[in-house]
Coordinates of C-alpha atoms and ligand atoms in Angstrom, one line a residue:
M1 CA 117.2 69.9 122.1
T2 CA 114.2 71.8 123.4
T3 CA 111.2 72.5 121.1
I4 CA 110.9 76.1 120.2
Q5 CA 107.7 77.5 121.6
P6 CA 105.6 79.7 119.3
L7 CA 106.1 83.5 119.6
L8 CA 103.5 85.6 121.4
I9 CA 103.4 89.3 120.7
Y10 CA 101.1 91.9 122.2
N11 CA 98.9 93.4 119.5
T12 CA 97.8 96.9 120.4
L13 CA 94.8 96.4 118.1
S14 CA 93.4 93.4 120.0
R15 CA 94.9 94.5 123.4
T16 CA 96.0 90.9 124.0
K17 CA 99.1 88.8 123.3
E18 CA 98.6 86.9 120.1
L19 CA 100.3 84.0 118.6
F20 CA 102.6 85.3 115.8
S21 CA 101.9 83.7 112.4
P22 CA 103.1 85.6 109.3
L23 CA 100.8 86.2 106.4
H24 CA 103.3 84.6 104.0
E25 CA 105.0 81.5 105.1
G26 CA 108.7 82.1 106.0
R27 CA 108.4 85.8 105.2
V28 CA 107.7 88.7 107.4
G29 CA 106.9 92.3 106.4
M30 CA 107.6 94.8 109.1
Y31 CA 107.2 98.6 109.0
V32 CA 108.4 100.9 111.8
C33 CA 107.9 104.7 111.9
G34 CA 111.3 106.4 111.7
P35 CA 112.5 109.8 112.6
T36 CA 111.6 113.3 111.4
V37 CA 115.1 114.4 110.5
Y38 CA 115.4 118.0 111.7
G39 CA 117.5 117.5 114.8
E40 CA 120.0 115.2 116.6
A41 CA 118.9 111.7 117.5
H42 CA 117.9 111.4 121.1
L43 CA 116.7 108.8 123.6
G44 CA 113.2 108.9 122.1
H45 CA 114.7 107.6 118.9
A46 CA 116.8 105.0 120.6
R47 CA 114.0 103.1 122.3
P48 CA 111.9 102.2 119.2
A49 CA 115.0 101.5 117.2
I50 CA 116.3 99.1 119.8
T51 CA 112.9 97.5 120.5
F52 CA 112.3 96.7 116.8
D53 CA 115.9 95.7 116.3
L54 CA 115.4 93.1 119.0
L55 CA 112.3 91.8 117.1
F56 CA 114.1 92.0 113.7
R57 CA 117.0 90.0 115.1
Y58 CA 114.8 87.4 116.8
L59 CA 112.7 86.9 113.7
L60 CA 115.9 86.4 111.7
H61 CA 117.2 84.0 114.3
Q62 CA 114.0 82.0 114.0
G63 CA 114.7 81.6 110.3
Y64 CA 112.3 84.1 108.8
K65 CA 113.1 86.3 105.8
V66 CA 112.3 89.7 107.1
R67 CA 111.7 92.9 105.0
Y68 CA 112.1 95.7 107.6
V69 CA 111.1 99.1 106.3
R70 CA 111.7 102.2 108.4
N71 CA 110.8 105.5 106.9
I72 CA 112.6 108.9 107.0
T73 CA 110.1 111.8 107.5
D74 CA 111.5 114.7 105.5
V75 CA 108.4 116.6 104.7
G76 CA 104.9 117.2 106.1
H77 CA 105.6 116.9 109.9
L78 CA 104.4 120.3 111.0
E79 CA 105.2 122.0 114.2
R80 CA 102.0 122.2 116.2
D81 CA 100.1 119.1 115.1
A82 CA 99.7 117.3 111.8
D83 CA 97.8 120.2 110.2
E84 CA 99.0 123.5 111.6
G85 CA 102.3 125.4 111.9
E86 CA 105.5 125.4 109.9
D87 CA 107.1 122.3 108.5
K88 CA 109.8 121.3 111.0
I89 CA 112.5 120.7 108.3
A90 CA 111.6 123.8 106.3
K91 CA 111.8 125.9 109.5
K92 CA 115.3 124.6 110.3
A93 CA 116.4 125.2 106.6
R94 CA 115.1 128.8 106.8
L95 CA 116.8 129.5 110.1
E96 CA 120.1 128.0 108.9
Q97 CA 119.9 129.1 105.3
L98 CA 120.2 125.6 104.0
E99 CA 118.3 123.6 101.4
P100 CA 115.6 121.5 103.2
M101 CA 117.2 118.4 101.7
E102 CA 120.5 119.4 103.1
V103 CA 119.0 119.6 106.6
A104 CA 117.3 116.2 106.1
Q105 CA 120.4 114.5 104.8
F106 CA 122.6 116.0 107.6
Y107 CA 120.3 114.7 110.3
T108 CA 119.7 111.4 108.5
N109 CA 123.4 110.7 108.5
K110 CA 123.6 111.6 112.2
F111 CA 120.7 109.4 113.0
E112 CA 122.2 106.5 111.2
D113 CA 125.6 106.9 112.9
A114 CA 123.8 106.8 116.3
M115 CA 121.8 103.7 115.3
N116 CA 125.0 101.9 114.2
A117 CA 126.7 102.8 117.4
L118 CA 123.7 101.4 119.3
G119 CA 124.1 98.1 117.5
C120 CA 120.9 98.4 115.5
L121 CA 121.0 96.4 112.2
P122 CA 120.1 98.7 109.2
P123 CA 116.6 98.2 108.0
S124 CA 116.1 96.5 104.6
I125 CA 114.6 99.7 103.1
E126 CA 114.6 103.3 104.4
P127 CA 112.3 105.2 102.2
R128 CA 111.9 109.0 102.3
A129 CA 108.6 110.8 102.3
T130 CA 109.8 113.3 99.7
G131 CA 110.8 110.4 97.4
H132 CA 107.2 109.1 97.4
I133 CA 105.0 112.1 96.6
I134 CA 103.4 110.3 93.7
E135 CA 102.4 107.4 95.8
Q136 CA 101.0 109.7 98.4
E137 CA 99.0 111.6 95.8
Q138 CA 97.6 108.3 94.5
L139 CA 96.5 107.4 98.0
V140 CA 94.7 110.8 98.4
S141 CA 93.0 110.3 95.0
E142 CA 91.7 106.9 96.0
I143 CA 90.3 108.2 99.3
L144 CA 88.6 111.1 97.5
K145 CA 87.2 108.7 94.9
N146 CA 85.8 106.4 97.7
G147 CA 84.1 109.5 99.2
Y148 CA 86.0 109.6 102.5
A149 CA 87.7 113.0 101.8
Y150 CA 86.8 116.4 100.5
E151 CA 88.7 119.3 98.9
S152 CA 88.8 122.7 100.5
H153 CA 90.8 125.7 99.3
G154 CA 93.3 123.5 97.5
S155 CA 93.8 121.2 100.5
V156 CA 92.3 117.7 101.0
Y157 CA 90.9 116.6 104.3
F158 CA 89.9 113.2 105.5
D159 CA 86.2 113.1 106.4
V160 CA 86.4 111.4 109.8
E161 CA 82.6 111.6 110.5
K162 CA 81.7 110.0 107.2
Y163 CA 84.3 107.3 107.8
D164 CA 83.2 106.7 111.3
K165 CA 79.6 106.0 110.1
D166 CA 80.9 103.1 108.0
H167 CA 83.8 101.9 110.1
H168 CA 85.1 102.8 113.5
Y169 CA 87.5 105.7 113.8
G170 CA 89.4 105.1 117.1
I171 CA 89.7 101.3 116.8
L172 CA 93.4 101.3 117.7
S173 CA 93.5 103.9 120.5
G174 CA 90.2 102.7 121.9
R175 CA 88.6 106.2 121.5
S176 CA 85.2 107.1 120.1
L177 CA 84.6 109.9 117.7
E178 CA 82.6 111.7 120.4
N179 CA 85.6 111.6 122.8
I180 CA 87.9 112.9 120.1
K181 CA 85.5 115.7 119.2
D182 CA 85.1 116.6 122.9
A183 CA 88.9 116.8 123.3
S184 CA 89.1 119.2 120.4
R185 CA 86.0 121.2 121.1
E186 CA 87.7 124.5 122.0
L187 CA 89.4 124.5 118.6
A188 CA 86.2 123.6 116.7
G189 CA 85.1 125.6 113.7
V190 CA 88.5 126.5 112.5
G191 CA 89.1 127.4 108.9
E192 CA 88.8 124.9 106.0
K193 CA 87.8 121.7 107.8
K194 CA 84.2 120.5 108.2
N195 CA 85.2 119.0 111.6
Q196 CA 88.1 119.7 113.9
A197 CA 88.8 115.9 114.0
D198 CA 89.3 115.8 110.2
F199 CA 93.0 115.6 109.2
A200 CA 94.9 116.8 106.2
L201 CA 95.8 114.4 103.4
W202 CA 97.1 117.2 101.2
K203 CA 97.9 120.8 102.2
A204 CA 98.0 123.7 99.8
A205 CA 101.3 125.5 100.3
Q206 CA 101.4 129.1 101.5
P207 CA 103.4 131.3 99.1
E208 CA 106.5 131.3 101.5
H209 CA 106.4 127.5 101.9
I210 CA 109.5 126.2 100.2
M211 CA 108.7 122.4 100.1
R212 CA 106.0 122.1 97.5
W213 CA 104.9 119.8 94.7
P214 CA 102.3 120.1 92.0
S215 CA 99.1 118.0 92.4
P216 CA 95.5 118.0 91.0
W217 CA 94.4 120.1 94.0
S218 CA 97.2 122.7 94.5
D219 CA 100.9 123.2 94.7
G220 CA 101.4 121.8 98.1
F221 CA 102.6 118.9 100.2
P222 CA 101.2 115.7 101.7
G223 CA 99.8 115.4 105.2
W224 CA 102.2 113.6 107.6
H225 CA 100.1 110.4 108.0
C226 CA 100.0 109.7 104.3
E227 CA 103.6 108.7 103.9
C228 CA 103.5 105.6 106.1
T229 CA 100.4 104.2 104.5
A230 CA 101.7 104.9 101.0
M231 CA 105.2 103.6 101.6
G232 CA 104.1 100.6 103.7
R233 CA 101.9 99.5 100.8
K234 CA 104.5 100.2 98.2
Y235 CA 107.2 98.0 99.8
L236 CA 105.2 95.5 101.8
G237 CA 101.9 95.1 99.9
N238 CA 98.3 95.8 100.8
H239 CA 98.5 93.5 103.7
F240 CA 101.6 93.0 105.9
D241 CA 102.5 91.6 109.3
I242 CA 103.8 94.1 111.7
H243 CA 103.7 97.8 112.2
G244 CA 105.6 99.3 115.0
G245 CA 106.5 102.6 116.7
G246 CA 106.4 104.5 120.0
M247 CA 103.1 104.6 122.0
D248 CA 102.9 108.3 121.4
L249 CA 102.2 107.5 117.7
I250 CA 99.0 105.5 118.4
F251 CA 96.9 108.6 118.2
P252 CA 96.6 110.3 115.9
H253 CA 99.3 109.0 113.6
H254 CA 98.6 105.2 113.5
E255 CA 94.8 105.7 114.0
C256 CA 94.9 107.9 110.8
E257 CA 97.0 105.3 109.0
I258 CA 94.3 102.6 109.7
A259 CA 91.6 105.0 108.5
Q260 CA 93.5 105.8 105.3
A261 CA 94.1 102.2 104.5
V262 CA 90.5 101.2 105.0
A263 CA 89.2 104.2 103.2
S264 CA 91.5 103.5 100.2
Q265 CA 91.6 99.7 99.9
G266 CA 88.5 98.6 101.9
D267 CA 90.3 96.7 104.6
Q268 CA 93.1 97.0 107.1
M269 CA 96.7 96.7 106.0
V270 CA 98.4 95.6 109.2
K271 CA 98.0 92.4 111.2
Y272 CA 99.9 93.2 114.4
W273 CA 100.4 96.7 115.8
M274 CA 103.3 96.9 118.3
H275 CA 104.2 99.9 120.4
N276 CA 107.1 100.5 122.7
N277 CA 106.5 102.5 125.9
M278 CA 108.0 105.9 126.5
I279 CA 111.2 107.2 128.2
T280 CA 111.2 109.6 131.1
I281 CA 114.3 111.4 132.5
E282 CA 114.4 111.6 136.3
G283 CA 110.6 111.0 136.3
R284 CA 109.7 113.7 133.8
K285 CA 108.8 113.6 130.2
M286 CA 111.8 114.4 128.0
G287 CA 111.4 117.9 126.5
K288 CA 113.4 121.0 125.7
S289 CA 111.2 123.0 128.2
Y290 CA 112.3 120.7 131.1
N291 CA 116.0 121.2 130.2
N292 CA 116.3 117.4 130.3
F293 CA 116.6 116.8 126.5
I294 CA 119.7 114.7 126.1
T295 CA 120.8 113.7 122.6
L296 CA 122.6 110.5 121.9
P297 CA 125.9 112.2 121.1
Q298 CA 125.7 113.9 124.5
F299 CA 125.3 110.6 126.2
F300 CA 128.3 109.2 124.3
S301 CA 130.4 112.2 125.2
G302 CA 129.0 112.9 128.7
S303 CA 128.5 116.5 127.7
H304 CA 125.2 117.4 129.5
P305 CA 124.7 118.9 132.9
L306 CA 122.6 115.8 134.0
L307 CA 125.4 113.4 133.2
S308 CA 128.5 112.9 135.4
Q309 CA 130.4 110.9 132.8
A310 CA 130.2 109.5 129.2
Y311 CA 128.2 106.4 128.6
T312 CA 129.0 104.0 125.8
P313 CA 126.3 103.1 123.3
M314 CA 126.3 99.6 124.6
T315 CA 125.5 100.8 128.1
I316 CA 122.5 102.7 126.7
R317 CA 121.4 99.6 124.7
F318 CA 121.8 97.4 127.8
F319 CA 119.9 99.9 129.9
I320 CA 116.9 100.0 127.5
L321 CA 116.9 96.2 127.2
Q322 CA 116.8 95.7 130.9
A323 CA 113.2 96.9 130.8
H324 CA 110.4 95.2 128.9
Y325 CA 109.6 97.3 125.8
R326 CA 106.0 97.9 127.1
S327 CA 107.2 99.3 130.4
T328 CA 108.2 102.8 131.0
V329 CA 111.9 103.5 131.4
D330 CA 113.3 106.2 133.6
F331 CA 116.7 107.5 132.8
S332 CA 119.0 109.1 135.4
N333 CA 122.7 109.3 135.9
D334 CA 122.6 106.8 138.8
A335 CA 120.5 104.3 136.8
L336 CA 123.0 104.5 133.9
Q337 CA 125.9 103.9 136.3
A338 CA 124.2 100.8 137.6
A339 CA 123.5 99.7 134.0
E340 CA 127.2 100.2 133.1
K341 CA 128.2 98.0 136.0
G342 CA 125.7 95.3 135.0
Y343 CA 126.8 95.3 131.4
Q344 CA 130.5 95.1 132.5
R345 CA 129.6 92.1 134.8
L346 CA 127.9 90.4 131.9
M347 CA 130.9 91.0 129.6
D348 CA 133.3 89.8 132.3
G349 CA 131.3 86.7 132.7
W350 CA 131.5 86.1 128.9
K351 CA 135.3 86.5 128.9
K352 CA 135.6 84.0 131.7
L353 CA 133.2 81.6 130.1
Q354 CA 135.3 81.5 126.9
R355 CA 138.3 80.5 129.0
L356 CA 136.4 77.4 130.2
A357 CA 136.0 76.1 126.6
E358 CA 138.2 73.1 127.3
G359 CA 136.2 72.2 130.4
Q360 CA 137.7 71.6 133.8
K361 CA 137.8 68.8 136.3
V362 CA 138.1 69.7 140.0
K363 CA 138.4 66.7 142.3
G364 CA 135.4 66.3 144.6
Q365 CA 133.4 69.1 143.1
P366 CA 130.1 68.7 141.4
M367 CA 129.7 68.6 137.6
V368 CA 127.7 71.3 135.7
E369 CA 125.6 68.9 133.6
M370 CA 124.3 69.4 130.0
S371 CA 120.8 69.3 131.5
V372 CA 121.5 72.7 133.1
V373 CA 122.3 74.1 129.7
D374 CA 119.2 72.6 128.2
Q375 CA 117.0 74.1 131.0
L376 CA 118.7 77.5 130.5
R377 CA 118.0 77.3 126.7
A378 CA 114.3 76.6 127.4
R379 CA 114.1 79.5 129.8
L380 CA 115.8 81.9 127.3
Y381 CA 113.5 80.9 124.4
D382 CA 110.4 81.0 126.7
A383 CA 111.3 84.6 127.7
M384 CA 111.8 85.8 124.1
N385 CA 108.6 84.0 123.0
D386 CA 106.6 85.7 125.7
D387 CA 106.4 89.1 123.9
L388 CA 110.2 89.7 123.8
N389 CA 110.9 89.6 127.5
S390 CA 114.4 90.9 127.3
P391 CA 114.8 91.6 131.1
I392 CA 114.2 87.9 131.8
V393 CA 116.8 87.0 129.1
I394 CA 119.3 89.2 130.8
S395 CA 118.6 87.8 134.3
N396 CA 119.2 84.3 132.9
L397 CA 122.5 85.4 131.4
F398 CA 123.4 86.7 134.8
D399 CA 122.7 83.2 136.2
V400 CA 125.3 81.9 133.7
C401 CA 127.8 84.4 135.0
R402 CA 127.2 83.1 138.5
T403 CA 127.8 79.5 137.3
V404 CA 131.0 80.7 135.6
N405 CA 132.2 82.3 138.8
T406 CA 131.6 79.1 140.7
L407 CA 133.7 77.3 138.0
C408 CA 136.4 79.9 138.2
D409 CA 136.6 79.5 142.0
K410 CA 137.2 75.8 141.3
K411 CA 134.0 74.8 143.1
A412 CA 132.6 72.9 140.1
S413 CA 133.6 70.9 137.1
I414 CA 132.4 71.0 133.6
K415 CA 133.0 68.9 130.5
A416 CA 134.3 70.6 127.3
E417 CA 131.2 69.6 125.4
T418 CA 128.9 71.3 128.1
A419 CA 131.2 74.3 128.2
Q420 CA 131.0 74.7 124.4
A421 CA 127.2 74.4 124.5
L422 CA 127.0 77.1 127.2
I423 CA 129.4 79.4 125.2
E424 CA 127.3 79.0 122.1
L425 CA 124.0 79.7 123.9
F426 CA 125.4 82.8 125.7
H427 CA 126.7 84.1 122.4
T428 CA 123.4 83.5 120.6
F429 CA 121.3 85.4 123.2
A430 CA 123.7 88.1 124.3
F431 CA 125.1 89.0 120.9
D432 CA 122.9 87.7 118.1
I433 CA 119.5 88.4 119.7
L434 CA 120.0 91.1 122.3
G435 CA 122.5 92.7 119.9
L436 CA 125.1 93.5 122.5
T437 CA 128.7 93.8 121.5
E438 CA 131.9 93.7 123.6
D439 CA 132.5 97.3 124.3
T440 CA 136.3 97.7 123.9
A441 CA 136.2 101.4 124.5
S442 CA 134.4 101.1 127.8
G443 CA 134.4 104.9 128.0
N444 CA 135.9 104.9 131.4
K445 CA 139.7 105.1 131.1
A446 CA 140.1 106.0 134.8
R447 CA 138.5 102.7 135.8
E448 CA 140.7 100.7 133.4
E449 CA 143.8 102.3 134.9
A450 CA 142.7 101.6 138.4
F451 CA 142.1 98.0 137.4
G452 CA 145.7 97.7 136.2
K453 CA 147.0 99.3 139.4
V454 CA 145.1 96.7 141.5
V455 CA 146.8 93.9 139.5
D456 CA 150.1 95.5 140.2
M457 CA 149.4 95.8 143.9
V458 CA 148.5 92.1 144.1
L459 CA 151.7 91.2 142.2
E460 CA 153.9 93.4 144.5
R461 CA 152.4 91.3 147.4
R462 CA 153.5 88.2 145.5
Q463 CA 157.1 89.6 145.1
Q464 CA 157.1 90.2 148.8
A465 CA 155.9 86.6 149.4
K466 CA 158.7 85.3 147.2
A467 CA 161.3 87.4 149.1
E468 CA 160.0 85.7 152.3
K469 CA 160.2 82.3 150.5
N470 CA 156.5 81.9 151.0
W471 CA 156.2 79.8 147.9
A472 CA 152.7 78.6 148.7
L473 CA 151.3 82.2 148.8
S474 CA 153.3 83.2 145.7
D475 CA 151.9 80.2 143.7
E476 CA 148.4 80.8 145.0
I477 CA 148.4 84.4 143.8
R478 CA 149.7 83.4 140.4
D479 CA 147.2 80.6 140.0
R480 CA 144.2 82.8 141.1
L481 CA 145.2 85.6 138.8
S482 CA 145.6 83.0 136.0
A483 CA 142.0 81.7 136.7
L484 CA 140.8 85.3 136.2
G485 CA 142.7 85.5 132.9
F486 CA 145.9 87.2 133.9
E487 CA 149.0 85.6 132.6
V488 CA 151.8 86.3 135.0
K489 CA 155.5 85.9 133.9
D490 CA 158.5 86.1 136.1
T491 CA 161.1 88.3 134.5
K492 CA 164.7 89.3 135.4
D493 CA 163.4 92.5 137.0
G494 CA 160.4 91.1 138.7
Y495 CA 157.2 90.3 136.8
S496 CA 155.0 91.1 133.8
W497 CA 151.4 90.4 133.2
T498 CA 149.0 90.3 130.4
L499 CA 145.2 89.9 130.2
T500 CA 144.6 87.0 127.9
K501 CA 141.1 86.4 126.5
Ligands
ZN601 ZN1 104.6 106.6 110.5

């Protein structure tokens, strides 16, 4: 057995890979920013969900007890930025004449269906912002008490300048307060805030605003950044291991979360900040204005002008895992077709590998030794331990498929014990850790039909060989099909075949 190397993860805060060591032995607390539930789940949701599912699965595989919290934002995420505009969910509710909670529940269900389809394990806790108004009000009170916030017209704002004097605002994103102020200069001097860089902790609701709660300051609602600090603390404690999300959340959302934690409890809450990179579609940022906004159900059904066919959830998962989580990923129909082929090749390799469970001895051909499996195991763990390098894991699994093909071509031998070890290792990495599943509904019926027709064509050739009494060819065809997993039976009327696992 190889020794398991320690896990390195890239910490956005230190901008280096750090050795992972949990705050509490054997236990890991992990918080990931979840969706704002006012529309269908799309690719932008799939990437963080799959990235942190990979981490969740790997930590579980390493034997940790993981408490994985992913929130549902159902209030406070306003349209233009964190402080201005209409609440996204309230707007949808107004347009569709629904209760805001009806909108939130509808899209939460849709989101969870899509995540299940993508093979993401459900988090341990999925708290909703509206279910934690009291905790958020407490957080606001603490920040006010410590002097890092001020009240203005019933709203409460975080005093960024005051905080920056004592601490550093911009520590996560690498910005200075001066840069931040420069970037927002044209908007300066607006309304209730002392400084444009200040952000809302509590907003007084306008009379027409339907989502509102009583508070010491006004009838209103919490600022968007509050929920993650309040709920992270409630479920994972004042200090926890990992906080994740997409890179687009680094500023302002996660920067504000750090400031809120320090301003309320005196120190930082999170040890490792992890961020997945973004997704582009045909080289452009995904957005409704570019007409390239593709929802997950549209991928699964193929109903979007940019898609020539349906793609299974596993193709999407495989495609995302083919890139390292800190690299950008560009989606296109061609790239997805290539991913579909790659994923099928991997699953075909897996089917063939299982058929080698008893081992095989081919005279005069070299033996696949156990040391090959041991080296492969070491490479797979090394890749995962180096900041979750899933593309390297996948390329090693393809190496297994090549070895399997050599074995199927009877160009190598393998002992049953070695074959079993290889099967177990492939299963662990492809299914338990990468979270792939065998896609029975491959989504491409036409291809499956064509596949069957090819087998028939080959067997008709065999019938012809038999008619010509060419027994050698007839046997060869049967044996080679059998090696590929097709069981051929001669019947009264000709032949029949089945694909055995
Ligand atoms: Zn968040």
